[in-house]
mmCIF file of C-alpha atoms in Angstrom:
data_model
loop_
_atom_site.group_PDB
_atom_site.id
_atom_site.type_symbol
_atom_site.label_atom_id
_atom_site.label_comp_id
_atom_site.label_asym_id
_atom_site.label_seq_id
_atom_site.Cartn_x
_atom_site.Cartn_y
_atom_site.Cartn_z
ATOM 1 C CA UNK P 765 4.402 -7.651 -18.980
ATOM 2 C CA UNK P 766 1.204 -5.968 -17.857
ATOM 3 C CA UNK P 767 -1.906 -6.511 -19.504
ATOM 4 C CA UNK P 768 -4.431 -4.061 -19.496
ATOM 5 C CA UNK P 769 -7.942 -4.715 -19.885
ATOM 6 C CA UNK P 770 -10.613 -1.942 -21.426
ATOM 7 C CA UNK P 771 -11.861 0.748 -19.069
ATOM 8 C CA UNK P 772 -15.555 1.081 -18.672
ATOM 9 C CA UNK P 773 -17.289 3.452 -20.215
ATOM 10 C CA UNK P 774 -17.617 7.339 -19.146
ATOM 11 C CA UNK P 775 -20.192 7.590 -16.466
ATOM 12 C CA UNK P 776 -19.883 3.888 -15.594
ATOM 13 C CA UNK P 777 -18.718 3.103 -11.984
ATOM 14 C CA UNK P 778 -16.890 -0.005 -10.160
ATOM 15 C CA UNK P 779 -17.302 -1.211 -6.746
ATOM 16 C CA UNK P 780 -13.539 -0.255 -6.148
ATOM 17 C CA UNK P 781 -13.806 3.394 -7.467
ATOM 18 C CA UNK P 782 -12.814 5.835 -5.082
ATOM 19 C CA UNK P 783 -12.512 9.743 -5.712
ATOM 20 C CA UNK P 784 -9.736 11.719 -6.086
ATOM 21 C CA UNK P 785 -7.637 12.690 -2.930
ATOM 22 C CA UNK P 786 -8.777 16.477 -2.316
ATOM 23 C CA UNK P 787 -5.749 18.647 -2.559
ATOM 24 C CA UNK P 788 -5.168 22.336 -1.833
ATOM 25 C CA UNK P 789 -5.815 24.850 -4.522
ATOM 26 C CA UNK P 790 -2.996 25.509 -6.404
ATOM 27 C CA UNK P 791 -0.938 22.274 -5.220
ATOM 28 C CA UNK P 792 0.765 20.043 -7.722
ATOM 29 C CA UNK P 793 -1.007 16.483 -8.764
ATOM 30 C CA UNK P 794 -0.091 13.404 -7.854
ATOM 31 C CA UNK P 795 3.188 11.945 -9.411
ATOM 32 C CA UNK P 796 3.295 8.398 -10.345
ATOM 33 C CA UNK P 797 6.185 6.549 -11.592
ATOM 34 C CA UNK P 798 5.275 3.317 -13.795
ATOM 35 C CA UNK P 799 8.290 1.103 -14.099
ATOM 36 C CA UNK P 800 7.298 -1.403 -16.813
ATOM 37 C CA UNK P 801 9.678 -3.303 -19.489
ATOM 38 C CA UNK P 802 6.431 -2.647 -22.236
ATOM 39 C CA UNK P 803 6.585 0.398 -23.864
ATOM 40 C CA UNK P 804 2.784 0.045 -25.057
ATOM 41 C CA UNK P 805 1.793 -0.500 -21.484
ATOM 42 C CA UNK P 806 3.561 2.469 -20.128
ATOM 43 C CA UNK P 807 1.951 4.412 -22.763
ATOM 44 C CA UNK P 808 -1.028 3.648 -21.923
ATOM 45 C CA UNK P 809 -1.359 3.773 -18.345
ATOM 46 C CA UNK P 810 0.300 7.444 -18.839
ATOM 47 C CA UNK P 811 -2.724 8.592 -21.199
ATOM 48 C CA UNK P 812 -5.341 7.182 -18.636
ATOM 49 C CA UNK P 813 -3.366 8.132 -15.776
ATOM 50 C CA UNK P 814 -2.989 11.814 -17.129
ATOM 51 C CA UNK P 815 -6.657 11.842 -18.043
ATOM 52 C CA UNK P 816 -7.101 11.163 -14.226
ATOM 53 C CA UNK P 817 -5.450 14.198 -13.354
ATOM 54 C CA UNK P 818 -1.898 12.149 -12.223
ATOM 55 C CA UNK P 819 1.221 13.330 -13.255
ATOM 56 C CA UNK P 820 3.133 10.431 -14.604
ATOM 57 C CA UNK P 821 6.623 9.708 -15.228
ATOM 58 C CA UNK P 822 7.952 6.339 -17.423
ATOM 59 C CA UNK P 823 10.627 3.914 -16.308
ATOM 60 C CA UNK P 824 11.777 0.949 -18.331
ATOM 61 C CA UNK P 825 13.431 -0.943 -15.758
ATOM 62 C CA UNK P 826 15.343 -0.512 -12.519
ATOM 63 C CA UNK P 827 18.333 1.340 -13.876
ATOM 64 C CA UNK P 828 15.675 4.303 -15.290
ATOM 65 C CA UNK P 829 13.885 4.001 -12.033
ATOM 66 C CA UNK P 830 16.891 4.607 -10.265
ATOM 67 C CA UNK P 831 17.813 7.394 -12.121
ATOM 68 C CA UNK P 832 14.378 9.233 -11.731
ATOM 69 C CA UNK P 833 14.482 8.644 -7.971
ATOM 70 C CA UNK P 834 17.937 11.077 -7.799
ATOM 71 C CA UNK P 835 15.977 13.919 -9.182
ATOM 72 C CA UNK P 836 12.470 13.727 -8.493
ATOM 73 C CA UNK P 837 10.025 12.999 -5.796
ATOM 74 C CA UNK P 838 7.586 10.621 -6.747
ATOM 75 C CA UNK P 839 3.988 9.804 -4.685
ATOM 76 C CA UNK P 840 3.946 6.211 -5.648
ATOM 77 C CA UNK P 841 5.468 3.927 -7.994
ATOM 78 C CA UNK P 842 3.192 1.516 -9.789
ATOM 79 C CA UNK P 843 6.106 -1.826 -10.326
ATOM 80 C CA UNK P 844 5.496 -4.728 -12.625
ATOM 81 C CA UNK P 845 6.953 -7.887 -11.018
ATOM 82 C CA UNK P 846 8.003 -9.772 -14.227
ATOM 83 C CA UNK P 847 10.540 -7.854 -15.878
ATOM 84 C CA UNK P 848 14.139 -8.948 -17.605
ATOM 85 C CA UNK P 849 17.102 -8.253 -15.299
ATOM 86 C CA UNK P 850 16.395 -6.590 -12.203
ATOM 87 C CA UNK P 851 12.433 -7.655 -11.121
ATOM 88 C CA UNK P 852 10.016 -5.842 -9.658
ATOM 89 C CA UNK P 853 10.576 -7.857 -6.285
ATOM 90 C CA UNK P 854 14.272 -7.808 -6.296
ATOM 91 C CA UNK P 855 13.611 -3.581 -6.741
ATOM 92 C CA UNK P 856 10.935 -3.429 -3.720
ATOM 93 C CA UNK P 857 13.006 -5.505 -1.512
ATOM 94 C CA UNK P 858 16.225 -2.989 -2.446
ATOM 95 C CA UNK P 859 14.125 0.093 -1.839
ATOM 96 C CA UNK P 860 12.808 -0.959 1.579
ATOM 97 C CA UNK P 861 16.756 -1.982 2.357
ATOM 98 C CA UNK P 862 17.375 1.565 1.727
ATOM 99 C CA UNK P 863 14.804 2.533 3.826
ATOM 100 C CA UNK P 864 12.384 4.019 0.963
ATOM 101 C CA UNK P 865 8.805 4.230 1.951
ATOM 102 C CA UNK P 866 7.674 5.180 -1.163
ATOM 103 C CA UNK P 867 4.207 3.441 -1.718
ATOM 104 C CA UNK P 868 4.521 0.770 -4.255
ATOM 105 C CA UNK P 869 1.895 -1.257 -6.200
ATOM 106 C CA UNK P 870 3.084 -3.982 -7.601
ATOM 107 C CA UNK P 871 1.703 -5.890 -10.799
ATOM 108 C CA UNK P 872 1.525 -9.594 -10.713
ATOM 109 C CA UNK P 873 0.763 -11.972 -13.095
ATOM 110 C CA UNK P 874 -2.990 -13.601 -12.991
ATOM 111 C CA UNK P 875 -3.082 -16.812 -10.549
ATOM 112 C CA UNK P 876 0.823 -16.036 -9.272
ATOM 113 C CA UNK P 877 -0.588 -16.123 -5.740
ATOM 114 C CA UNK P 878 3.290 -16.995 -4.240
ATOM 115 C CA UNK P 879 4.586 -13.952 -5.843
ATOM 116 C CA UNK P 880 2.062 -11.500 -4.842
ATOM 117 C CA UNK P 881 2.608 -12.857 -1.432
ATOM 118 C CA UNK P 882 6.147 -12.618 -1.784
ATOM 119 C CA UNK P 883 5.722 -8.733 -3.087
ATOM 120 C CA UNK P 884 3.771 -7.965 0.206
ATOM 121 C CA UNK P 885 6.205 -9.124 2.195
ATOM 122 C CA UNK P 886 9.339 -7.699 0.330
ATOM 123 C CA UNK P 887 7.034 -4.307 1.122
ATOM 124 C CA UNK P 888 4.603 -3.767 -1.431
ATOM 125 C CA UNK P 889 1.640 -1.771 0.070
ATOM 126 C CA UNK P 890 -0.980 -3.627 -2.469
ATOM 127 C CA UNK P 891 -0.911 -5.302 -5.786
ATOM 128 C CA UNK P 892 -2.898 -6.102 -8.795
ATOM 129 C CA UNK P 893 -3.343 -9.178 -11.309
ATOM 130 C CA UNK P 894 -3.341 -8.813 -14.352
ATOM 131 C CA UNK P 895 -4.829 -8.722 -17.004
ATOM 132 C CA UNK P 896 -6.315 -5.322 -14.766
ATOM 133 C CA UNK P 897 -8.445 -2.424 -15.727
ATOM 134 C CA UNK P 898 -6.936 0.789 -15.116
ATOM 135 C CA UNK P 899 -10.098 2.303 -13.478
ATOM 136 C CA UNK P 900 -9.185 -0.405 -10.613
ATOM 137 C CA UNK P 901 -5.454 0.623 -10.580
ATOM 138 C CA UNK P 902 -6.307 4.297 -10.340
ATOM 139 C CA UNK P 903 -8.683 3.336 -7.153
ATOM 140 C CA UNK P 904 -5.721 1.270 -5.428
ATOM 141 C CA UNK P 905 -3.822 3.941 -5.945
ATOM 142 C CA UNK P 906 -6.003 6.768 -4.760
ATOM 143 C CA UNK P 907 -6.933 4.684 -1.751
ATOM 144 C CA UNK P 908 -3.176 4.675 -0.477
ATOM 145 C CA UNK P 909 -2.896 8.182 -1.347
ATOM 146 C CA UNK P 910 -5.513 8.898 0.845
ATOM 147 C CA UNK P 911 -4.118 7.339 3.426
ATOM 148 C CA UNK P 912 -0.747 8.805 3.155
ATOM 149 C CA UNK P 913 -1.840 12.024 2.481
ATOM 150 C CA UNK P 914 -4.285 12.383 5.460
ATOM 151 C CA UNK P 915 -1.199 12.091 8.317
ATOM 152 C CA UNK P 916 0.935 14.773 6.245
ATOM 153 C CA UNK P 917 -1.818 17.313 5.966
ATOM 154 C CA UNK P 918 -2.409 17.184 9.917
ATOM 155 C CA UNK P 919 1.104 17.767 10.293
ATOM 156 C CA UNK P 920 1.325 20.551 8.006
ATOM 157 C CA UNK P 921 -1.743 22.282 9.243
ATOM 158 C CA UNK P 922 0.022 21.693 12.928
ATOM 159 C CA UNK P 923 -3.347 20.345 14.049
ATOM 160 C CA UNK P 924 -2.948 18.361 17.059
ATOM 161 C CA UNK P 925 -3.267 14.952 16.413
ATOM 162 C CA UNK P 926 -3.424 11.759 18.472
ATOM 163 C CA UNK P 927 -1.328 8.912 19.301
ATOM 164 C CA UNK P 928 -2.143 5.548 20.254
ATOM 165 C CA UNK P 929 0.708 3.795 23.014
ATOM 166 C CA UNK P 930 0.159 0.304 24.296
ATOM 167 C CA UNK P 931 2.529 -1.164 25.945
ATOM 168 C CA UNK P 932 5.811 -1.380 24.039
ATOM 169 C CA UNK P 933 4.017 0.253 20.848
ATOM 170 C CA UNK P 934 3.355 3.850 19.883
ATOM 171 C CA UNK P 935 1.649 5.151 16.585
ATOM 172 C CA UNK P 936 1.941 8.430 15.822
ATOM 173 C CA UNK P 937 -1.238 8.817 14.055
ATOM 174 C CA UNK P 938 -0.115 12.531 12.425
ATOM 175 C CA UNK P 939 3.333 11.432 11.418
ATOM 176 C CA UNK P 940 2.312 7.841 10.763
ATOM 177 C CA UNK P 941 5.375 6.614 12.825
ATOM 178 C CA UNK P 942 4.919 3.164 14.351
ATOM 179 C CA UNK P 943 7.347 2.900 17.468
ATOM 180 C CA UNK P 944 8.628 -0.096 19.333
ATOM 181 C CA UNK P 945 10.102 0.522 22.994
ATOM 182 C CA UNK P 946 10.839 4.139 21.328
ATOM 183 C CA UNK P 947 12.544 3.057 18.122
ATOM 184 C CA UNK P 948 11.124 3.417 14.609
ATOM 185 C CA UNK P 949 9.914 0.609 12.217
ATOM 186 C CA UNK P 950 9.479 0.541 8.796
ATOM 187 C CA UNK P 951 5.711 -0.309 8.004
ATOM 188 C CA UNK P 952 4.085 0.072 4.898
ATOM 189 C CA UNK P 953 0.808 1.941 4.079
ATOM 190 C CA UNK P 954 -1.530 -0.944 4.569
ATOM 191 C CA UNK P 955 0.435 -2.274 7.405
ATOM 192 C CA UNK P 956 -0.094 1.316 9.527
ATOM 193 C CA UNK P 957 -3.665 1.160 9.094
ATOM 194 C CA UNK P 958 -4.208 -2.421 9.654
ATOM 195 C CA UNK P 959 -2.119 -1.862 12.828
ATOM 196 C CA UNK P 960 -4.397 1.421 13.751
ATOM 197 C CA UNK P 961 -7.566 -0.834 13.408
ATOM 198 C CA UNK P 962 -6.481 -3.569 15.828
ATOM 199 C CA UNK P 963 -5.290 -1.297 18.186
ATOM 200 C CA UNK P 964 -8.183 0.944 18.632
ATOM 201 C CA UNK P 965 -10.072 -2.375 19.080
ATOM 202 C CA UNK P 966 -7.635 -3.886 20.929
ATOM 203 C CA UNK P 967 -8.955 -6.905 23.077
ATOM 204 C CA UNK P 968 -11.603 -7.170 20.464
ATOM 205 C CA UNK P 969 -12.329 -9.224 17.219
ATOM 206 C CA UNK P 970 -11.674 -7.157 14.129
ATOM 207 C CA UNK P 971 -12.742 -9.058 11.291
ATOM 208 C CA UNK P 972 -11.284 -9.517 7.939
ATOM 209 C CA UNK P 973 -13.907 -7.651 6.334
ATOM 210 C CA UNK P 974 -13.453 -4.407 8.731
ATOM 211 C CA UNK P 975 -9.645 -4.263 8.035
ATOM 212 C CA UNK P 976 -10.010 -4.868 4.047
ATOM 213 C CA UNK P 977 -12.616 -2.118 4.127
ATOM 214 C CA UNK P 978 -10.922 0.148 6.268
ATOM 215 C CA UNK P 979 -6.804 -0.596 5.516
ATOM 216 C CA UNK P 980 -7.109 -1.395 1.989
ATOM 217 C CA UNK P 981 -10.425 0.451 0.833
ATOM 218 C CA UNK P 982 -12.215 -1.931 -0.539
ATOM 219 C CA UNK P 983 -14.387 -4.851 -0.346
ATOM 220 C CA UNK P 984 -12.985 -8.242 1.256
ATOM 221 C CA UNK P 985 -12.574 -10.817 -1.302
ATOM 222 C CA UNK P 986 -12.089 -14.515 0.470
ATOM 223 C CA UNK P 987 -9.726 -15.692 -2.476
ATOM 224 C CA UNK P 988 -7.638 -12.486 -1.538
ATOM 225 C CA UNK P 989 -4.956 -12.777 0.835
ATOM 226 C CA UNK P 990 -3.633 -9.634 1.406
ATOM 227 C CA UNK P 991 -4.477 -8.951 4.777
ATOM 228 C CA UNK P 992 -3.748 -12.279 6.406
ATOM 229 C CA UNK P 993 0.092 -11.171 4.711
ATOM 230 C CA UNK P 994 0.257 -7.583 5.859
ATOM 231 C CA UNK P 995 -0.835 -8.979 9.973
ATOM 232 C CA UNK P 996 1.876 -11.456 9.082
ATOM 233 C CA UNK P 997 4.799 -8.838 8.228
ATOM 234 C CA UNK P 998 2.969 -6.776 11.161
ATOM 235 C CA UNK P 999 3.767 -9.840 13.871
ATOM 236 C CA UNK P 1000 7.196 -10.366 12.411
ATOM 237 C CA UNK P 1001 8.013 -6.505 13.031
ATOM 238 C CA UNK P 1002 6.805 -6.222 16.500
ATOM 239 C CA UNK P 1003 7.501 -9.855 17.528
ATOM 240 C CA UNK P 1004 5.706 -11.424 20.664
ATOM 241 C CA UNK P 1005 4.542 -9.155 23.860
ATOM 242 C CA UNK P 1006 7.445 -9.033 26.268
ATOM 243 C CA UNK P 1007 6.233 -12.019 28.227
ATOM 244 C CA UNK P 1008 6.211 -14.109 25.176
ATOM 245 C CA UNK P 1009 2.845 -14.322 24.451
ATOM 246 C CA UNK P 1010 1.679 -13.918 20.599
ATOM 247 C CA UNK P 1011 0.890 -10.441 20.355
ATOM 248 C CA UNK P 1012 -1.800 -10.576 17.380
ATOM 249 C CA UNK P 1013 -4.105 -13.457 17.441
ATOM 250 C CA UNK P 1014 -5.801 -15.305 14.825
ATOM 251 C CA UNK P 1015 -9.332 -15.971 15.293
ATOM 252 C CA UNK P 1016 -10.266 -18.481 12.559
ATOM 253 C CA UNK P 1017 -12.854 -17.932 10.177
ATOM 254 C CA UNK P 1018 -13.103 -14.359 11.310
ATOM 255 C CA UNK P 1019 -10.348 -12.012 11.769
ATOM 256 C CA UNK P 1020 -7.560 -10.677 14.131
ATOM 257 C CA UNK P 1021 -7.262 -9.814 17.936
ATOM 258 C CA UNK P 1022 -4.895 -7.320 19.332
ATOM 259 C CA UNK P 1023 -4.148 -9.092 22.864
ATOM 260 C CA UNK P 1024 -3.849 -5.628 25.331
ATOM 261 C CA UNK P 1025 -6.602 -3.187 25.765
ATOM 262 C CA UNK P 1026 -5.600 -0.013 24.038
ATOM 263 C CA UNK P 1027 -5.292 3.797 25.851
ATOM 264 C CA UNK P 1028 -5.667 6.701 23.786
#
């Protein structure tokens, strides 16, 4: 079950506060699916997120989530890890195995670093340890929604967008598609942004601070291993270079380096 802390009073701000992503006039609000077995938490989140201009759908478990996804298109899923029956990790793993690319923010127990790491490895886009502030959750969601909407809007507007091609890897920035040797690979929103950052600076070191602010939309926390786990996932999906050399190198105490010079 998730635990909330009281949000700051109106008018206050947090370091991670992110303004709502811009939508065309007349378009629908972002639709968020909350999956948590605690009815009290579901109701609290529904009320808070609704006040933030979001449309909220509630599910008490994986079965309810399945029924909702058959009839609804949602923009993001907030998924509690500790639920009876099918837990959050199993649900996230199942969604990704079905090629479901819906962004997922996972709620995890405070101090359960292993679960947080596994959640990211299973394909979660981000996680939030509990107890958490609802405003922090909104900031995390808006950062993800802004990334996903940017590419989709460019495609809808038929705006010419660049791609990054480097040896066997190509990234379509408008369609938000990663290809290796012409075959599409599934990556989360965070993994996509991190890969783009590394490719744009290929041959140069990109610090963890830069990756956190650019890809995750928040200040870097030395105790937060999200960047390291996302990079590990990217390495696993892309594999080594054709000559067997390491594609993304760790620069101890600094960040990461993609091993080639990118061409746009």
